Amino acid sequence: MNIGNSFTISGKSFYWIFLACIGLLLCAYNIYLISVPFTGGREGLPVLLTRLFLEGVNPYTPEMMPTYANPYGIFYNFIVLPFALIFEPDLVLHRSVSATATISSVTILFLSVKRIGATTPVALNISLIWYAQSLVLLNPLARVDAMGIAFYILAISIPFFKNFTKQSFFIAALLAIIAFFIKQYFFLSGLILTITSFFIIGPTFSIILTVFMIGFIIILLSALTFIFPLYIENMILSGAAYYVFSFPYLLGQMLHFIMENIFLLLFFCFLALRFLFETSTAERPFKSSKGLSIFYKNRFNFTSLWSYNWRETKIKTAFIFSNYYYLIALILILPFALFAQGLANSYEAAYLTHLIAPLIFVHLARLFTITYSASTTTILSVSLIWAVAAIPLPERSDDRTKWGQWTDLLSKKNNISAPYPFSILLDDLDKPIYDAGIASTYEWSLQNASLNNAWRIWHYKAFKEKQHQMLLNKDFDLVIRRPNVIKTGEQESLQHEHIIGYKLIRSLRLPYIIPHGPTSDNKTLWSKIHVAFEKRFRKYHWPGINYDVYEPL
């Protein structure tokens, strides 16, 4: 095989076999993640909301709070509902919908990479790496994330696919609105549409598009609030006390994101620096790079951008946006993604992974295409990522046995006080539910009490008082709690009140899928290395998933 030239026939055949095997491996792993019976982070809430809708119960009423509190949008459940009418509304269905959304985002990424001129092997390779990263960093969970990413990427990509026509911007605006009602920060795609349309089409159209999106959101919020009285309270106001910006936390999350994607980022920086160096120093088309030669012939002088009249300046600005669309989108989104990551109490760099990772993948492919064209060097360079950073490495464990023990234990009791990871299991066993997914997070509202979040405190205060009285009355025949003190760095968080009148009968590990990060059953070779490395520098890490089980004396 001749490095630096195009593939030989045998090299192409081997590479296609390699990609086919990788694709089958990822699909098999995806199916495995869908089929595991135990839940991931807050998976119970979307599943239980779908079941309530099917039963004709309105979850957005005061009597349902905070047990069924939902800080995300409602469109995820609306999209799942037609399938839930046909199939069982369980974890498998919701995870399958999320997996379909993930595959859709991979397909959009593939088409975007092809659109910028990458060869099919490069486009497929980049897309499969994003698929592998999604399975490790996102997981096909019964959550809103995967679907939100699909609409987010599609909203950004539609104008690019349709040559930035006015119609494409309006279609993309509708998709951005849907993304907002799935998970709020995915509406950042609307920011891209507003700024891009301003420079490519004009200020008037950009203003019209912005008013259209904001007006449509206000109308939908009003309609949803009319149907679901506490919808705005849940979706818009729920972060009043929960979100507090922390710069040290942001730095820790940035470190994790960089370590998780270190090979992709190193390739990205290397190609960007090589591209900038060659375009700034060369005086003629490059003989060593066909793709870069083509780019060089069509380049223009950036420094003279504002030396012409307004019309020529607009044309050149439009040229920049159309040819560097995903890079500009990345630059525009990055500060908002960093702010959101520092503000939110999410983990494993979730916001950065959601918002900027797909854009990095697309521009990475563009730099590859410009710098190396279809050379074997490109293929081999990208393929190196698979060795350590992308291929999931499932491990053998006793998770299913542990889950069977929990199922057997809970099936023998009637009234159980348990945290949200047990909510779907309790519903399957026809037991009462006290925390569908978010209620326990309201405890932080009490720690940050202020007039702005008083509405949350009222809900949670009544909720806590009711549970406390039930504990005193020994109404529960089983109480499941994390150990009373959970250490997170230098802080100690008292997650649960002392169990009065109950005796500890056992401690048992709960199988659990952690989204946005490697778990005991969901790692890559590189994640094993860098997580161990980070624990030397980060005081916070996932505290473990052990629960104490109490019975009344």
XYZ file of C-alpha atoms in Angstrom, residues 532-540:
9
model
C -8.059 6.441 36.340
C -5.803 9.385 35.463
C -8.490 11.983 36.202
C -9.268 10.567 39.630
C -5.795 11.671 40.687
C -6.692 15.286 39.909
C -10.466 15.500 40.410
C -11.917 15.248 43.880
C -15.361 14.501 42.519
